[in-house]
Tab-separated table of N, CA, C and O in Angstrom:
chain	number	residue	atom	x	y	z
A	1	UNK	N	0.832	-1.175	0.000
A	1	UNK	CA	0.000	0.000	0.000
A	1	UNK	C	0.880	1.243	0.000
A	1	UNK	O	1.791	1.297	0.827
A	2	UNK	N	0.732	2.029	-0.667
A	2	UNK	CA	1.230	3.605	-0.388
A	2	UNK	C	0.386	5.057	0.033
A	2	UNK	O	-0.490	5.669	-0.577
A	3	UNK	N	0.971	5.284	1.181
A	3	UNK	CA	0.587	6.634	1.418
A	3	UNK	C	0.794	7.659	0.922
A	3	UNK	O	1.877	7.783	0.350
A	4	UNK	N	-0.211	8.873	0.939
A	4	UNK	CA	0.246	9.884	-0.011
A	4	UNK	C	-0.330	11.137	1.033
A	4	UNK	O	-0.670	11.113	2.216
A	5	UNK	N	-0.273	12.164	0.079
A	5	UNK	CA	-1.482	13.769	-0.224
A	5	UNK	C	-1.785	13.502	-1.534
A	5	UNK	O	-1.320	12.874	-2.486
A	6	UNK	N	-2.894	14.318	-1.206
A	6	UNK	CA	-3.681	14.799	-2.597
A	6	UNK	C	-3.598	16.401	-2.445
A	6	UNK	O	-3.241	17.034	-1.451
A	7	UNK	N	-4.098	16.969	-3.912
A	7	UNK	CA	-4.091	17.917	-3.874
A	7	UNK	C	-4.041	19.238	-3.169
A	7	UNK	O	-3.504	20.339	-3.285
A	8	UNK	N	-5.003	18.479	-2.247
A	8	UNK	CA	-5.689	19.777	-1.225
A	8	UNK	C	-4.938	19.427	0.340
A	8	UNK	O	-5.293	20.032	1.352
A	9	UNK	N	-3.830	18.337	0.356
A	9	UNK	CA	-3.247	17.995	1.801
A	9	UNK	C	-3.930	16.970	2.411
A	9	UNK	O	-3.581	16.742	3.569
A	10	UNK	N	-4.712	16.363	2.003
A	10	UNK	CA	-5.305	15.107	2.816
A	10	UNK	C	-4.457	14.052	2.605
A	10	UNK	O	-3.810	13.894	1.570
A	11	UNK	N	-4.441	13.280	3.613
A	11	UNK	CA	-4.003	11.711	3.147
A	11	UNK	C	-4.579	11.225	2.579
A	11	UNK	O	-5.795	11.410	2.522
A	12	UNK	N	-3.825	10.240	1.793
A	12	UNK	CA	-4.608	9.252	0.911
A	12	UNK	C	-3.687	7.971	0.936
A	12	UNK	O	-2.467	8.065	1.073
A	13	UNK	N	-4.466	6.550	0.770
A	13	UNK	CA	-4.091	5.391	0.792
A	13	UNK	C	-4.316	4.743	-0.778
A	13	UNK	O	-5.212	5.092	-1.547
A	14	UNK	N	-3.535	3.970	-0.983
A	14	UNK	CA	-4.228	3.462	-2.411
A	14	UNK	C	-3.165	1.948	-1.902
A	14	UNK	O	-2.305	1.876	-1.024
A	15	UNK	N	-3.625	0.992	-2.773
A	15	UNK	CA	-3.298	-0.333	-2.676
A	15	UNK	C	-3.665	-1.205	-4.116
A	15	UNK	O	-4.781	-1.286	-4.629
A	16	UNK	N	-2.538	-1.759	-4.555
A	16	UNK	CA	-2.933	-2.977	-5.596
A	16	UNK	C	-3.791	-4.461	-5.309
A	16	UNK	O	-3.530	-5.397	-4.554
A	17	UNK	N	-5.060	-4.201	-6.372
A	17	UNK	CA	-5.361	-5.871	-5.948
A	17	UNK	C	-4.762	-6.447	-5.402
A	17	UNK	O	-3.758	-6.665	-6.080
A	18	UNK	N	-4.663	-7.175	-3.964
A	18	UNK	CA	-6.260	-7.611	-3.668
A	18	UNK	C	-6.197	-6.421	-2.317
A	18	UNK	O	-7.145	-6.229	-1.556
A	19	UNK	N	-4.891	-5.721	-2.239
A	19	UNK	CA	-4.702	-5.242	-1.225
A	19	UNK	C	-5.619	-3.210	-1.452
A	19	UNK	O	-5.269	-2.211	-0.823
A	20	UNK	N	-6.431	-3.262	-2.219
A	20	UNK	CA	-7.188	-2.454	-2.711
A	20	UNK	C	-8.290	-2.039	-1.777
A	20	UNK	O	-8.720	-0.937	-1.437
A	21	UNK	N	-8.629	-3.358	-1.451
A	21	UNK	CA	-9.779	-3.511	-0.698
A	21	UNK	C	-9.146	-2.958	0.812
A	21	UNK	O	-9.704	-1.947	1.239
A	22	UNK	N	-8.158	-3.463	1.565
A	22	UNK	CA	-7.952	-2.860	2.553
A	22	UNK	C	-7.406	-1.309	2.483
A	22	UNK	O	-7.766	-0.464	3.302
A	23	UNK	N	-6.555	-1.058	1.478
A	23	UNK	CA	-6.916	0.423	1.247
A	23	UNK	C	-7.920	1.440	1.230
A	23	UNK	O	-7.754	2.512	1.812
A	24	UNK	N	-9.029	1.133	0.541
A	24	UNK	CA	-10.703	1.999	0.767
A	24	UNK	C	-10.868	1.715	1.867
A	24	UNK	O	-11.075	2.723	2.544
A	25	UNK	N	-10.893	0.252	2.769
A	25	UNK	CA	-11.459	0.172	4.044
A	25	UNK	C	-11.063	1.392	4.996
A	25	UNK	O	-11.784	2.168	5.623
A	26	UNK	N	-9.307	1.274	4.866
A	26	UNK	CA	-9.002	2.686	5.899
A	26	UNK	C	-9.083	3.995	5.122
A	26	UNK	O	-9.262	5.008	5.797
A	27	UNK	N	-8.986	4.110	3.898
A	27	UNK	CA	-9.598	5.540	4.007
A	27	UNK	C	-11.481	5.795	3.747
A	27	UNK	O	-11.782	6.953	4.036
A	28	UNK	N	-12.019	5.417	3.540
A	28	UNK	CA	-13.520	5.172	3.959
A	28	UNK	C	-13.898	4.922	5.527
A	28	UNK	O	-14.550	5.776	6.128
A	29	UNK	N	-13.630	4.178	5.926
A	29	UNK	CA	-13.891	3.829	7.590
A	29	UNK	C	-12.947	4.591	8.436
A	29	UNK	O	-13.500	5.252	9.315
A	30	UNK	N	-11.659	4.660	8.386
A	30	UNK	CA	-11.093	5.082	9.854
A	30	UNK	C	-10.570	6.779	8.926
A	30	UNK	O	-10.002	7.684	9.539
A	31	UNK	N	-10.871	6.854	7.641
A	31	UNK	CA	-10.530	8.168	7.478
A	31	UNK	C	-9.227	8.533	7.687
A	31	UNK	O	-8.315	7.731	7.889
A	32	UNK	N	-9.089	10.064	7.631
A	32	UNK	CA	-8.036	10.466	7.974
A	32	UNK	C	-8.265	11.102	9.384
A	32	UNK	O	-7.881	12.218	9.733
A	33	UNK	N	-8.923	10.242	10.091
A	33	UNK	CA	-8.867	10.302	11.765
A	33	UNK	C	-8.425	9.831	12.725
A	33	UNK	O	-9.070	8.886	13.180
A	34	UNK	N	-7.291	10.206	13.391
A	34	UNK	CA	-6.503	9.218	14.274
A	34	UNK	C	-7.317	8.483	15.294
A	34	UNK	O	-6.984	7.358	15.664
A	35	UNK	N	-8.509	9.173	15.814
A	35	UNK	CA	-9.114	8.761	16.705
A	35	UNK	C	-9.843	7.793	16.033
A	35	UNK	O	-10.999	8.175	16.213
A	36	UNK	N	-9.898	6.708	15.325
A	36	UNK	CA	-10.912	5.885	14.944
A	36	UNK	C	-9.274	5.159	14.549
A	36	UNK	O	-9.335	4.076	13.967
A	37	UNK	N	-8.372	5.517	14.739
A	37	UNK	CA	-7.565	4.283	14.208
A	37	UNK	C	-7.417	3.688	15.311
A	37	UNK	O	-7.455	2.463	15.424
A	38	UNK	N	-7.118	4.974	16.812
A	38	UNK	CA	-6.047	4.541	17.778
A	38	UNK	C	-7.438	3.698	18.654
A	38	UNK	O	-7.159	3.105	19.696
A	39	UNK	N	-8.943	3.704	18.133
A	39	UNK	CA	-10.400	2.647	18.702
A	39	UNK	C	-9.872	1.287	18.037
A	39	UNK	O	-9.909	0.155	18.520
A	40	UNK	N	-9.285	1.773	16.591
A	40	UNK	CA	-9.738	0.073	16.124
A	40	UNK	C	-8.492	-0.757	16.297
A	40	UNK	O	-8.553	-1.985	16.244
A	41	UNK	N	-7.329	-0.092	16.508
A	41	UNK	CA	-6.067	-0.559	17.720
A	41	UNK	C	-6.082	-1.167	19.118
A	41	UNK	O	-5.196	-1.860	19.618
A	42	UNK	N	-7.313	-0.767	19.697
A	42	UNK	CA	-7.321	-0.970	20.813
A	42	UNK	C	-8.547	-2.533	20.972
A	42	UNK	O	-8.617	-3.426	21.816
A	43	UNK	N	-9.321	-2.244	19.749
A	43	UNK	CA	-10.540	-3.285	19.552
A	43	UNK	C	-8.968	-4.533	18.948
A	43	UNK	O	-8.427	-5.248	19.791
A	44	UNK	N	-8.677	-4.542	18.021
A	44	UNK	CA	-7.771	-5.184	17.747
A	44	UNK	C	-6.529	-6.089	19.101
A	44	UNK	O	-5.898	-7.133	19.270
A	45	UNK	N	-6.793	-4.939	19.666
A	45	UNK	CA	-5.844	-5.844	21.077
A	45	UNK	C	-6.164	-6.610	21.785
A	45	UNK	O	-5.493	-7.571	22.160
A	46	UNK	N	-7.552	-6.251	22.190
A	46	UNK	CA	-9.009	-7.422	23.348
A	46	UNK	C	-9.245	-8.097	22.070
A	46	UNK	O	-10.136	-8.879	22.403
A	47	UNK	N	-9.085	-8.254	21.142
A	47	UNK	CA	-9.238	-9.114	20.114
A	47	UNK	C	-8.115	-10.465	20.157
A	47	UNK	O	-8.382	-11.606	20.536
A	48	UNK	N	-7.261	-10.136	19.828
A	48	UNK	CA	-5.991	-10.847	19.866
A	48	UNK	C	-5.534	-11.285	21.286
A	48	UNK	O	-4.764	-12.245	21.259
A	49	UNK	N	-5.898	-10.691	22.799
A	49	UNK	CA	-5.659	-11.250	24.226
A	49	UNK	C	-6.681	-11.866	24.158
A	49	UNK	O	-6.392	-12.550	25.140
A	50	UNK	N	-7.963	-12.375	23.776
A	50	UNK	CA	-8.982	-13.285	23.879
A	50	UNK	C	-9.675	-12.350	24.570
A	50	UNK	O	-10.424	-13.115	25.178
A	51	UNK	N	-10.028	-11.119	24.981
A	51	UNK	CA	-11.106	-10.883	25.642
A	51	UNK	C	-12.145	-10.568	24.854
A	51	UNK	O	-13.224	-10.311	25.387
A	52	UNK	N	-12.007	-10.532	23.448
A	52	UNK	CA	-13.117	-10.727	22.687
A	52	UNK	C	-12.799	-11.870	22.008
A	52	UNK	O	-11.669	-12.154	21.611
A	53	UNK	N	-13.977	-12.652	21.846
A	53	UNK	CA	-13.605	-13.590	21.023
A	53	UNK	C	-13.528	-13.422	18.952
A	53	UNK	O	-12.836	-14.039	18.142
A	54	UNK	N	-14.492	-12.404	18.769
A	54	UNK	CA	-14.681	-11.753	17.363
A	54	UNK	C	-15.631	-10.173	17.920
A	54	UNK	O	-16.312	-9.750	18.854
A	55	UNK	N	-15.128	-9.808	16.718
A	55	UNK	CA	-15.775	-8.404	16.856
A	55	UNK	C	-16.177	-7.873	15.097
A	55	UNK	O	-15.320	-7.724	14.226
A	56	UNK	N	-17.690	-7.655	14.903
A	56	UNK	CA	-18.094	-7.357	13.561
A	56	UNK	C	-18.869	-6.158	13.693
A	56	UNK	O	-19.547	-5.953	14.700
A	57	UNK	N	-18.804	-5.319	12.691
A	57	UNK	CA	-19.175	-3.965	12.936
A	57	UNK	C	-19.325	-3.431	11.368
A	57	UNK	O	-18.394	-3.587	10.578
A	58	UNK	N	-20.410	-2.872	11.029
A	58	UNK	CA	-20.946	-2.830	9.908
A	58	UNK	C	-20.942	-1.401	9.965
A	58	UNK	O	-21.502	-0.725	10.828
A	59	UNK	N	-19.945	-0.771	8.510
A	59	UNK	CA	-19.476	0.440	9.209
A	59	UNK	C	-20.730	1.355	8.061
A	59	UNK	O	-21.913	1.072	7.873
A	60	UNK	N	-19.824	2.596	7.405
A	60	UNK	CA	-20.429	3.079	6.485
A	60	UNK	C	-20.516	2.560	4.513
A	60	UNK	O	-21.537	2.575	3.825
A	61	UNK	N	-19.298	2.214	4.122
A	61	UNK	CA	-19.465	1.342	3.307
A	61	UNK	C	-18.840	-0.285	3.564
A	61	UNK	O	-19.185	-1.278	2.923
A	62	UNK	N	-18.155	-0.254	4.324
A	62	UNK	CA	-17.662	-1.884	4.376
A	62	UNK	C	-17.674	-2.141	6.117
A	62	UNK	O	-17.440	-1.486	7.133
A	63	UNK	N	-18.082	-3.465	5.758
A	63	UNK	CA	-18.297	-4.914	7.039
A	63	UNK	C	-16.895	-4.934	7.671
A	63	UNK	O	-16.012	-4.824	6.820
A	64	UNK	N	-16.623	-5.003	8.451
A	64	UNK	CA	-15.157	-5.846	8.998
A	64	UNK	C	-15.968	-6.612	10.214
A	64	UNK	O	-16.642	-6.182	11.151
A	65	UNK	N	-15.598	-7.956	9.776
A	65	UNK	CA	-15.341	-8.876	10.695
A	65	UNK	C	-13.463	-9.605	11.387
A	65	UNK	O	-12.478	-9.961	10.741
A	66	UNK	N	-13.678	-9.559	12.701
A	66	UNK	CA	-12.075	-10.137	13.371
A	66	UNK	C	-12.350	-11.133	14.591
A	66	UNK	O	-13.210	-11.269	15.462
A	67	UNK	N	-11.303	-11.684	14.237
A	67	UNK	CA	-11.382	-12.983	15.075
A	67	UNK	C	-10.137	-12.615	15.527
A	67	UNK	O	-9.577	-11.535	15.344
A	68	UNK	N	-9.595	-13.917	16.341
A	68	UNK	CA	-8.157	-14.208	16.716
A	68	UNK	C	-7.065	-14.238	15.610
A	68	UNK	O	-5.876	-13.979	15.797
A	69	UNK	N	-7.595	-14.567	14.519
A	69	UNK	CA	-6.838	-15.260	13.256
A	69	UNK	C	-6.530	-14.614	12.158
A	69	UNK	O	-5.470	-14.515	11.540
A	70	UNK	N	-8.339	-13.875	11.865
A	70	UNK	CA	-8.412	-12.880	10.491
A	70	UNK	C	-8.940	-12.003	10.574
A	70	UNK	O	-9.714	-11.874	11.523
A	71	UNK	N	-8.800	-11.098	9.739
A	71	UNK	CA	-9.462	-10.040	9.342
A	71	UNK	C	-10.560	-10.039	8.231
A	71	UNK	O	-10.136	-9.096	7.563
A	72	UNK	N	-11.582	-10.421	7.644
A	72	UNK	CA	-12.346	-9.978	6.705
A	72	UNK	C	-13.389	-8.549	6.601
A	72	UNK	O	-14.408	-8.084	7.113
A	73	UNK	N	-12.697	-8.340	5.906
A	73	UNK	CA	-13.061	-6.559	5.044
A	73	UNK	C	-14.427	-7.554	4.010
A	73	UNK	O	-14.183	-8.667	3.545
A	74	UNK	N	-15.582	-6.952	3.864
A	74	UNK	CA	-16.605	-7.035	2.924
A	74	UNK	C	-17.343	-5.527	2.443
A	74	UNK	O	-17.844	-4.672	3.173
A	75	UNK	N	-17.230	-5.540	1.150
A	75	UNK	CA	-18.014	-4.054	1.021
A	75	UNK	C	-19.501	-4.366	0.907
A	75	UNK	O	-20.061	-5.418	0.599
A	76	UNK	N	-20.146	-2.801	1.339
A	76	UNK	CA	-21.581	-2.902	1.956
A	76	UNK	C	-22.435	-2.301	1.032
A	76	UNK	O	-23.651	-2.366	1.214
A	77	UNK	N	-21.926	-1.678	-0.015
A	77	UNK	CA	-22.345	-1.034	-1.043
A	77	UNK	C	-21.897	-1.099	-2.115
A	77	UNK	O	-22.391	-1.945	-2.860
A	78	UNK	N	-20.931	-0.354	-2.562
A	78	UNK	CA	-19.935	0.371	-3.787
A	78	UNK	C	-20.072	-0.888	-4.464
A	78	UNK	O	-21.224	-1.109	-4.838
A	79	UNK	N	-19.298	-1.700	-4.704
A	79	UNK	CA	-19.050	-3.064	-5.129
A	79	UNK	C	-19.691	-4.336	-5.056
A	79	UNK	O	-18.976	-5.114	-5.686
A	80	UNK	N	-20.441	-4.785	-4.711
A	80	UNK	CA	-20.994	-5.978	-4.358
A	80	UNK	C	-20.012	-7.644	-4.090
A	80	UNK	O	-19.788	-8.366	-5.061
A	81	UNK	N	-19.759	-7.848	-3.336
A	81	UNK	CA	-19.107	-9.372	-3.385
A	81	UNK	C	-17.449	-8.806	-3.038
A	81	UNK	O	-16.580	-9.636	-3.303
A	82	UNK	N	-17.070	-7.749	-2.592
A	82	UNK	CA	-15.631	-6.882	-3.138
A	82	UNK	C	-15.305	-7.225	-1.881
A	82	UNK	O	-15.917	-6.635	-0.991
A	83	UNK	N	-14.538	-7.986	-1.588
A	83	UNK	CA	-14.069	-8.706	0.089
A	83	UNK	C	-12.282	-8.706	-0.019
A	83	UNK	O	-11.672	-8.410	-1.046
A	84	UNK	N	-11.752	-9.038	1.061
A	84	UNK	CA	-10.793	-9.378	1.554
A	84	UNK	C	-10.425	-10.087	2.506
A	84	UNK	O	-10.816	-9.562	3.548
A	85	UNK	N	-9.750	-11.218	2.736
A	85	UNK	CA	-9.155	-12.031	4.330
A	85	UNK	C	-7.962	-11.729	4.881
A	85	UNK	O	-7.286	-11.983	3.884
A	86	UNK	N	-7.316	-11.449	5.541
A	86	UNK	CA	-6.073	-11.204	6.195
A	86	UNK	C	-6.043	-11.464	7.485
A	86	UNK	O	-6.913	-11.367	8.350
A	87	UNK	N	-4.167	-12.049	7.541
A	87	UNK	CA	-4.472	-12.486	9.232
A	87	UNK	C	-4.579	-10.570	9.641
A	87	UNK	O	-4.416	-9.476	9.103
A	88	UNK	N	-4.985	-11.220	11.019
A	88	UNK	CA	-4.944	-10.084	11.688
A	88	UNK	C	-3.620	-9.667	12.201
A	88	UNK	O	-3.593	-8.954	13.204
A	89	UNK	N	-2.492	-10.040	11.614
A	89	UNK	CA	-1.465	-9.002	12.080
A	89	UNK	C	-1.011	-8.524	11.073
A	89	UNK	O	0.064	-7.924	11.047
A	90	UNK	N	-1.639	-8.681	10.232
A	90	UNK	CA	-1.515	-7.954	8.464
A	90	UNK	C	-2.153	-6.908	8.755
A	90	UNK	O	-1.496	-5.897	8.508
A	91	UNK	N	-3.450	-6.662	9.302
A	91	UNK	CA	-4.234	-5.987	9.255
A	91	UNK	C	-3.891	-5.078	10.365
A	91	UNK	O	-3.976	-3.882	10.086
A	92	UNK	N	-3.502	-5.397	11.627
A	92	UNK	CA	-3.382	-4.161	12.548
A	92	UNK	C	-2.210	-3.353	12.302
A	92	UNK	O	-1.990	-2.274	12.853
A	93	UNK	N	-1.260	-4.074	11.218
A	93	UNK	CA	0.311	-3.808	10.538
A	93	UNK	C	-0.155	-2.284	9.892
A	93	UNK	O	0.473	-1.241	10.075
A	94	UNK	N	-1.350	-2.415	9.133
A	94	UNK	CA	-1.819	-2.092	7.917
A	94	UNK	C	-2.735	-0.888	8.894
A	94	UNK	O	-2.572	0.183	8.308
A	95	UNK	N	-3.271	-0.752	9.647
A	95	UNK	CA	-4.001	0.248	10.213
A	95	UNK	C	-2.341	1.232	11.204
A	95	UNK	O	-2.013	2.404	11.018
A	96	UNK	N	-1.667	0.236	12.151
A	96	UNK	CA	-0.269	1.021	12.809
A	96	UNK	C	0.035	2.052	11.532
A	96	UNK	O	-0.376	3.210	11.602
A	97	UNK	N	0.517	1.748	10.769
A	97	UNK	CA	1.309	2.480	9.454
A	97	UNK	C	0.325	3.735	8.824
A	97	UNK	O	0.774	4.850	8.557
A	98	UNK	N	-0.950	3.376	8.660
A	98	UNK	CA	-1.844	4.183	8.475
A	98	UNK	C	-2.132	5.497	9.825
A	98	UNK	O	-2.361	6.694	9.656
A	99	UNK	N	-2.038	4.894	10.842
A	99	UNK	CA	-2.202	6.045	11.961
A	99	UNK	C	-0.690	6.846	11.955
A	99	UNK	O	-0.628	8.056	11.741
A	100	UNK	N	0.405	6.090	12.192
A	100	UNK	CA	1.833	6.702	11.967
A	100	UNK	C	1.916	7.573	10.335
A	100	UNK	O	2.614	8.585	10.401
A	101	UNK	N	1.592	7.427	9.597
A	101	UNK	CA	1.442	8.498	8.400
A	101	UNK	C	0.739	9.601	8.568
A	101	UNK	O	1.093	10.710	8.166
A	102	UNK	N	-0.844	9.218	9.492
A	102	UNK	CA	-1.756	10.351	9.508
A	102	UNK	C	-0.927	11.490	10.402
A	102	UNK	O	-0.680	12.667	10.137
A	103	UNK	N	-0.589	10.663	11.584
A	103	UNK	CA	0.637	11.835	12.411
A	103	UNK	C	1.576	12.404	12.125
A	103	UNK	O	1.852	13.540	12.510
A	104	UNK	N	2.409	11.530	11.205
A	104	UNK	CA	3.385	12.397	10.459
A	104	UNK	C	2.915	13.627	9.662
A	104	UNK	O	3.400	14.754	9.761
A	105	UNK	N	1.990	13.287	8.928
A	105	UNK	CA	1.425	14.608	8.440
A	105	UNK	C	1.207	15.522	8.715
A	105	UNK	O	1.414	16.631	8.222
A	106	UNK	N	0.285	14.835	10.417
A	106	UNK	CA	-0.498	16.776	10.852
A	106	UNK	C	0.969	17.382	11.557
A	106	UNK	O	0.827	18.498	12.057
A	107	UNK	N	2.189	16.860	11.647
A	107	UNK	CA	3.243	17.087	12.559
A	107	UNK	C	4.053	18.039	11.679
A	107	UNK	O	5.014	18.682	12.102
A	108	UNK	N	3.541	18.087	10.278
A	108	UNK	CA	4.192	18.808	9.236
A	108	UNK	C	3.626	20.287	8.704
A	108	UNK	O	4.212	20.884	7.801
């Protein structure tokens, strides 16, 4: 995946098949808002210590479901059938890097 700006100074994420799909997920769902990364960091942790056993949450355009194991991204609209699986340390890899970019930015 690569981080960027766009025109106007926002972050932006983009990703190659299949890793596309987790790209829109974080910029659609956690935005360019730290505070919804440093929630789904923390959901991700009682996730992975067992104090949750799964956690699914049906956001604005895409599903994420997490277990101990994976991550599945499903879109809720845009696309129909437009999914992804990843373990979940792909995925909290993939949100860390995304919150550490958003900070680097506003730090600039």
């Amino acid at each position: 995946m690569r981080f960027t700006w766009d025109q106007q100074g926002r972050v932006v994420v983009r990703g190659l098949p299949p890793d596309d799909v987790l790209a829109d997920y974080l910029a659609q769902e956690l935005r360019s808002e730290p505070a919804r990364a440093e929630h789904m960091l923390r959901v991700l942790k009682a996730v992975r210590r067992g104090n949750r056993e799964r956690w699914d949450v049906n956001g604005d355009a895409w599903s994420l479901e997490l277990s101990r194991a994976r991550a599945s991204i499903h879109s809720e609209e845009a696309i129909p059938g437009r999914s992804q699986d990843l373990p979940l340390e792909e995925f909290e890899e993939a949100v860390r890097s995304w919150l550490a970019f958003m900070e680097l930015s506003r730090a600039h």
